[in-house]
Coordinates of C-alpha atoms in Angstrom, one line a residue:
Y1 CA 39.0 21.1 -37.2
A2 CA 41.8 18.8 -35.9
Q3 CA 41.7 16.8 -39.1
L4 CA 41.5 19.9 -41.2
G5 CA 44.5 21.5 -39.4
Y6 CA 46.5 18.3 -39.7
L7 CA 45.8 18.0 -43.5
T8 CA 46.3 21.8 -44.2
F9 CA 49.2 22.7 -41.9
G10 CA 50.8 19.4 -41.0
V11 CA 53.8 19.8 -43.2
Q12 CA 54.5 23.5 -42.5
V13 CA 53.5 24.0 -38.8
E14 CA 55.2 22.0 -36.1
S15 CA 52.1 22.0 -33.8
F16 CA 50.0 20.3 -36.5
R17 CA 52.5 17.6 -37.5
A18 CA 50.2 14.8 -36.3
L19 CA 46.5 14.4 -35.5
Q20 CA 47.1 14.1 -31.7
Y21 CA 49.3 17.2 -31.8
S22 CA 46.6 19.0 -33.8
I23 CA 44.0 18.2 -31.1
Y24 CA 46.3 19.4 -28.4
T25 CA 47.0 22.6 -30.3
L26 CA 43.2 23.3 -30.7
F27 CA 42.7 22.7 -26.9
L28 CA 45.5 25.3 -26.2
I29 CA 43.8 27.8 -28.5
I30 CA 40.7 27.5 -26.3
L31 CA 42.8 28.3 -23.3
G32 CA 44.3 31.3 -25.1
I33 CA 47.7 29.8 -26.0
F34 CA 48.3 29.9 -29.7
D35 CA 50.9 30.9 -32.4
F36 CA 48.9 32.9 -35.0
Q37 CA 52.0 34.0 -36.8
S38 CA 53.0 30.4 -37.7
L39 CA 49.5 29.8 -39.2
Q40 CA 49.7 33.1 -41.2
Q41 CA 53.2 32.2 -42.5
A42 CA 51.9 28.7 -43.6
H43 CA 49.1 30.2 -45.7
R44 CA 48.1 33.9 -45.8
V45 CA 44.4 33.1 -46.4
L46 CA 43.7 29.6 -44.9
G47 CA 45.7 30.2 -41.8
P48 CA 43.8 33.3 -40.5
L49 CA 40.5 31.9 -41.8
F50 CA 41.0 28.6 -40.0
F51 CA 41.9 30.4 -36.7
L52 CA 39.0 32.8 -36.9
T53 CA 36.3 30.3 -37.8
Y54 CA 37.5 27.9 -35.1
V55 CA 37.4 30.6 -32.4
F56 CA 34.0 31.8 -33.6
F57 CA 32.3 28.5 -33.5
V58 CA 33.9 27.3 -30.3
F59 CA 33.5 30.5 -28.2
F60 CA 30.5 32.1 -29.6
V61 CA 28.4 29.1 -30.6
L62 CA 29.3 25.9 -28.7
L63 CA 30.3 27.3 -25.3
N64 CA 27.3 29.7 -25.3
M65 CA 25.0 26.8 -26.2
F66 CA 26.4 24.7 -23.3
L67 CA 26.1 27.6 -20.9
A68 CA 22.5 28.1 -22.0
I69 CA 21.7 24.4 -21.5
I70 CA 23.2 24.5 -18.0
N71 CA 21.4 27.7 -17.1
D72 CA 18.0 26.3 -18.3
T73 CA 18.6 23.2 -16.3
Y74 CA 19.5 25.2 -13.2
I75 CA 16.4 27.3 -13.5
E76 CA 14.1 24.2 -13.8
V77 CA 15.7 22.5 -10.8
K78 CA 15.4 25.7 -8.7
A79 CA 11.8 26.1 -9.7
E80 CA 11.0 22.5 -8.7
L81 CA 12.7 22.9 -5.4
R82 CA 10.8 26.2 -4.8
N83 CA 7.4 24.6 -5.6
K84 CA 8.2 21.3 -3.8
K85 CA 6.4 20.8 -0.5
N86 CA 8.7 20.3 2.5
E87 CA 9.0 16.7 3.7
F88 CA 8.6 17.8 7.3
E89 CA 6.9 20.9 8.7
I90 CA 6.2 22.0 12.2
S91 CA 2.5 21.7 11.6
D92 CA 3.0 18.0 10.7
F93 CA 4.9 17.6 14.0
V94 CA 2.1 19.2 16.0
K95 CA -0.5 17.2 14.2
R96 CA 1.4 14.0 14.8
G97 CA 1.7 14.6 18.5
Y98 CA -2.0 15.5 18.8
A99 CA -3.0 12.4 16.8
K100 CA -0.9 10.1 19.0
M101 CA -2.2 11.6 22.2
R102 CA -5.8 11.3 21.0
E103 CA -5.3 7.8 19.8
R104 CA -3.8 6.8 23.2
L105 CA -6.7 8.3 25.1
T106 CA -9.3 6.7 22.8
V107 CA -7.7 3.3 23.2
K108 CA -7.7 3.8 27.0
R109 CA -11.3 4.9 27.0
D110 CA -12.4 1.9 25.0
R111 CA -10.5 -0.4 27.2
I112 CA -12.1 0.9 30.4
A113 CA -15.6 0.7 28.8
D114 CA -14.8 -2.9 27.7
I115 CA -13.8 -3.9 31.3
R116 CA -16.9 -2.3 32.7
K117 CA -19.1 -4.2 30.3
A118 CA -17.2 -7.5 31.1
L119 CA -17.7 -6.8 34.9
S120 CA -21.4 -6.5 34.4
L121 CA -21.7 -9.7 32.3
A122 CA -19.2 -12.0 34.0
D123 CA -21.5 -13.1 36.8
L124 CA -23.2 -15.8 34.9
N125 CA -25.2 -17.3 37.8
R126 CA -26.3 -13.9 39.1
D127 CA -25.3 -14.6 42.7
K128 CA -23.6 -11.2 43.1
I129 CA -20.3 -13.1 43.7
L130 CA -17.8 -13.0 40.9
E131 CA -15.5 -16.0 40.8
F132 CA -12.2 -16.0 39.1
D133 CA -13.2 -18.6 36.5
E134 CA -16.2 -16.5 35.5
W135 CA -14.0 -13.4 35.2
R136 CA -11.4 -15.2 33.3
L137 CA -13.9 -16.7 30.8
E138 CA -15.4 -13.3 30.1
M139 CA -12.1 -11.5 29.7
K140 CA -10.7 -14.3 27.6
S141 CA -13.6 -13.9 25.2
R142 CA -12.7 -10.3 24.8
G143 CA -9.1 -11.0 23.9
Y144 CA -7.3 -10.1 27.1
A145 CA -4.0 -11.8 28.0
E146 CA -3.8 -14.2 31.0
E147 CA -1.4 -11.9 32.9
E148 CA -3.6 -8.9 32.5
I149 CA -6.7 -10.8 33.7
E150 CA -4.8 -12.1 36.7
T151 CA -3.5 -8.6 37.6
I152 CA -6.8 -6.9 37.5
F153 CA -8.5 -9.5 39.5
A154 CA -5.8 -9.8 42.1
K155 CA -5.7 -6.0 42.6
Y156 CA -9.3 -5.9 43.9
D157 CA -9.4 -9.4 45.6
F158 CA -8.5 -7.9 49.0
N159 CA -8.9 -11.1 51.0
G160 CA -7.3 -13.4 48.4
D161 CA -10.1 -15.9 48.2
R162 CA -10.2 -15.8 44.4
I163 CA -13.7 -14.3 44.6
L164 CA -14.9 -10.8 44.3
D165 CA -17.8 -10.0 46.6
E166 CA -20.2 -7.0 46.3
N167 CA -17.8 -4.6 48.0
E168 CA -14.8 -5.7 45.9
Q169 CA -16.9 -5.4 42.7
R170 CA -18.1 -2.0 43.8
A171 CA -14.5 -0.9 44.4
L172 CA -13.5 -2.1 40.9
R173 CA -16.6 -0.4 39.4
N174 CA -15.9 2.9 41.1
D175 CA -12.2 2.8 40.1
L176 CA -13.1 2.2 36.5
L177 CA -15.6 5.1 36.6
R178 CA -13.0 7.4 38.0
Q179 CA -10.5 6.4 35.3
N180 CA -13.1 6.9 32.6
D181 CA -14.0 10.4 33.9
A182 CA -10.3 11.3 34.0
V183 CA -9.8 10.1 30.4
L184 CA -12.9 12.1 29.2
R185 CA -11.5 15.2 30.9
E186 CA -8.2 14.8 29.2
I187 CA -10.0 14.4 25.8
D188 CA -12.0 17.6 26.5
Q189 CA -8.8 19.5 27.4
L190 CA -7.2 18.2 24.2
N191 CA -10.1 19.3 22.1
L192 CA -10.1 22.8 23.7
S193 CA -6.4 23.2 23.0
N194 CA -7.1 23.1 19.3
N195 CA -9.1 25.4 17.2
I196 CA -12.5 23.9 16.3
V197 CA -13.6 24.7 12.8
P198 CA -17.3 24.6 11.8
K199 CA -18.4 21.5 10.0
D200 CA -19.3 23.3 6.8
E201 CA -15.8 24.7 6.6
Q202 CA -14.3 21.3 7.4
C203 CA -16.1 19.6 4.5
T204 CA -15.4 22.4 2.1
S205 CA -11.9 23.3 2.8
G206 CA -10.5 20.0 4.2
D207 CA -7.9 17.8 2.7
P208 CA -9.2 15.5 0.0
R209 CA -7.6 12.5 1.8
R210 CA -9.8 13.2 4.8
K211 CA -12.9 13.0 2.7
A212 CA -11.8 9.9 0.9
S213 CA -11.0 8.0 4.1
T214 CA -14.4 8.7 5.7
A215 CA -17.8 7.4 4.8
P216 CA -19.9 9.1 2.0
G217 CA -21.6 12.2 3.2
K218 CA -19.4 12.6 6.3
C219 CA -16.3 14.6 7.0
L220 CA -13.7 14.4 9.8
P221 CA -13.6 17.4 12.2
A222 CA -10.6 19.7 12.1
N223 CA -9.3 18.3 15.4
E224 CA -9.3 14.7 14.1
V225 CA -7.1 13.0 11.5
S226 CA -7.9 10.3 9.1
M227 CA -6.3 6.8 9.3
E228 CA -4.2 7.5 6.2
E229 CA -2.8 10.7 7.7
Y230 CA -2.1 8.9 11.0
Q231 CA -0.2 6.0 9.3
D232 CA 1.8 8.5 7.2
L233 CA 2.8 10.5 10.3
A234 CA 3.6 7.4 12.3
K235 CA 6.0 6.2 9.6
R236 CA 7.7 9.6 9.5
L237 CA 8.1 9.6 13.3
D238 CA 9.5 6.1 13.3
S239 CA 12.1 6.9 10.6
M240 CA 13.1 10.1 12.5
E241 CA 13.5 8.1 15.8
A242 CA 15.7 5.5 14.0
S243 CA 17.9 8.2 12.5
V244 CA 18.3 10.0 15.8
G245 CA 19.2 6.6 17.4
V246 CA 21.9 6.0 14.8
V247 CA 23.4 9.4 15.3
L248 CA 23.4 9.1 19.1
T249 CA 25.2 5.7 18.8
K250 CA 27.8 7.2 16.5
I251 CA 28.3 10.1 18.9
D252 CA 28.8 7.7 21.8
N253 CA 31.4 5.7 19.9
V254 CA 33.3 8.9 18.9
S255 CA 33.2 10.1 22.6
S256 CA 34.5 6.8 23.9
K257 CA 37.3 6.7 21.3
L258 CA 38.3 10.3 22.3
D259 CA 38.4 9.3 26.0
T260 CA 40.6 6.4 25.2
Y261 CA 42.9 8.5 23.1
E262 CA 43.2 11.1 25.8
K263 CA 44.1 8.4 28.4
V264 CA 46.7 6.9 26.1
K265 CA 48.1 10.4 25.3
G266 CA 48.3 11.2 29.0
N267 CA 50.2 8.0 29.8
N268 CA 52.6 8.6 27.0
G269 CA 53.2 12.2 28.2
K270 CA 53.9 10.9 31.8
D271 CA 56.4 8.3 30.4
K272 CA 58.2 10.9 28.3
K273 CA 58.4 13.3 31.2
H274 CA 59.8 10.6 33.4
N275 CA 62.4 9.7 30.8
R276 CA 63.4 13.3 30.4
T277 CA 63.8 13.8 34.1
S278 CA 66.0 10.7 34.4
D279 CA 68.2 11.8 31.5
A280 CA 68.5 15.2 33.0
A281 CA 69.6 13.8 36.4
I282 CA 72.2 11.6 34.7
D283 CA 73.6 14.5 32.7
S284 CA 73.8 16.7 35.7
R285 CA 75.6 14.0 37.7
E286 CA 78.1 13.5 34.9
N287 CA 78.7 17.2 34.5
Y288 CA 79.2 17.6 38.2
E289 CA 81.8 14.8 38.2
F290 CA 83.7 16.3 35.4
S291 CA 83.6 19.8 36.8
D292 CA 84.6 18.9 40.4
P293 CA 88.5 19.2 40.7
I294 CA 88.5 17.3 44.0
H295 CA 86.5 14.5 42.5
L296 CA 88.9 14.4 39.5
S297 CA 92.0 14.3 41.6
N298 CA 90.6 11.5 43.7
K299 CA 89.7 9.6 40.6
R300 CA 93.2 10.0 39.2
D301 CA 94.7 8.8 42.5
F302 CA 92.4 5.8 42.5
N303 CA 93.3 5.0 38.9
S304 CA 97.0 5.3 39.6

């Protein structure tokens, strides 16, 4: 249309005298700024026909087509957002906390059972006296660190002779038994705090990932999570903790900067107030000198 307007009305209409002016004139027509009379004077038929066809195609075809494309895209995006599952839900948060608690209790229970087994097998010569070397050898074979081995042994070696007699071994065994009972009670309380679903419903209505992560023919209970779910939830929690840490650091930086700014502002205010007070005192003294006739007469006598 710009080329057509330039070729048709370039000689007669000022706004179509060049191609760039023709493009600019067509843009003004879209905005509602046009000179229809000049087109009609240039040609009685082509002028109005050019104007009407341009308005028809631009407003009723192209713009409506663009609006339809934008509207369809908006509807598709809105439908995707509506059907998209939330990245983080409160149920995921509760499940994550339950899984971490159960994992911690399970590790603690297995550790206590391992130490109890090591205590029963460490006495190699069966003399009912457990030496530190025997204890260290057995615990080392189970993957315990040197500090942990030393700490456990020293806690129950009451006389410090590097040997656990029958009484000291009994104290260690009873302490491990009490710890194991406490862990089992915590696990039972944790299980009671969650709704227990029958096994048939667990295997029929459970998540497919729970079935895939277990052995064939088995299904995890409703109050347990698969390793895949646990790893996914752990990654989410780690990312959330990292984000919160960054935000807290930024807040601390902003707070420290605000405190520094307040201190600097307070010091500047005190200096300005002091300067204003000094200036006011000087002005008042000068005014007093000029307004006091006795002072002025004395000053004249002194000058003379």
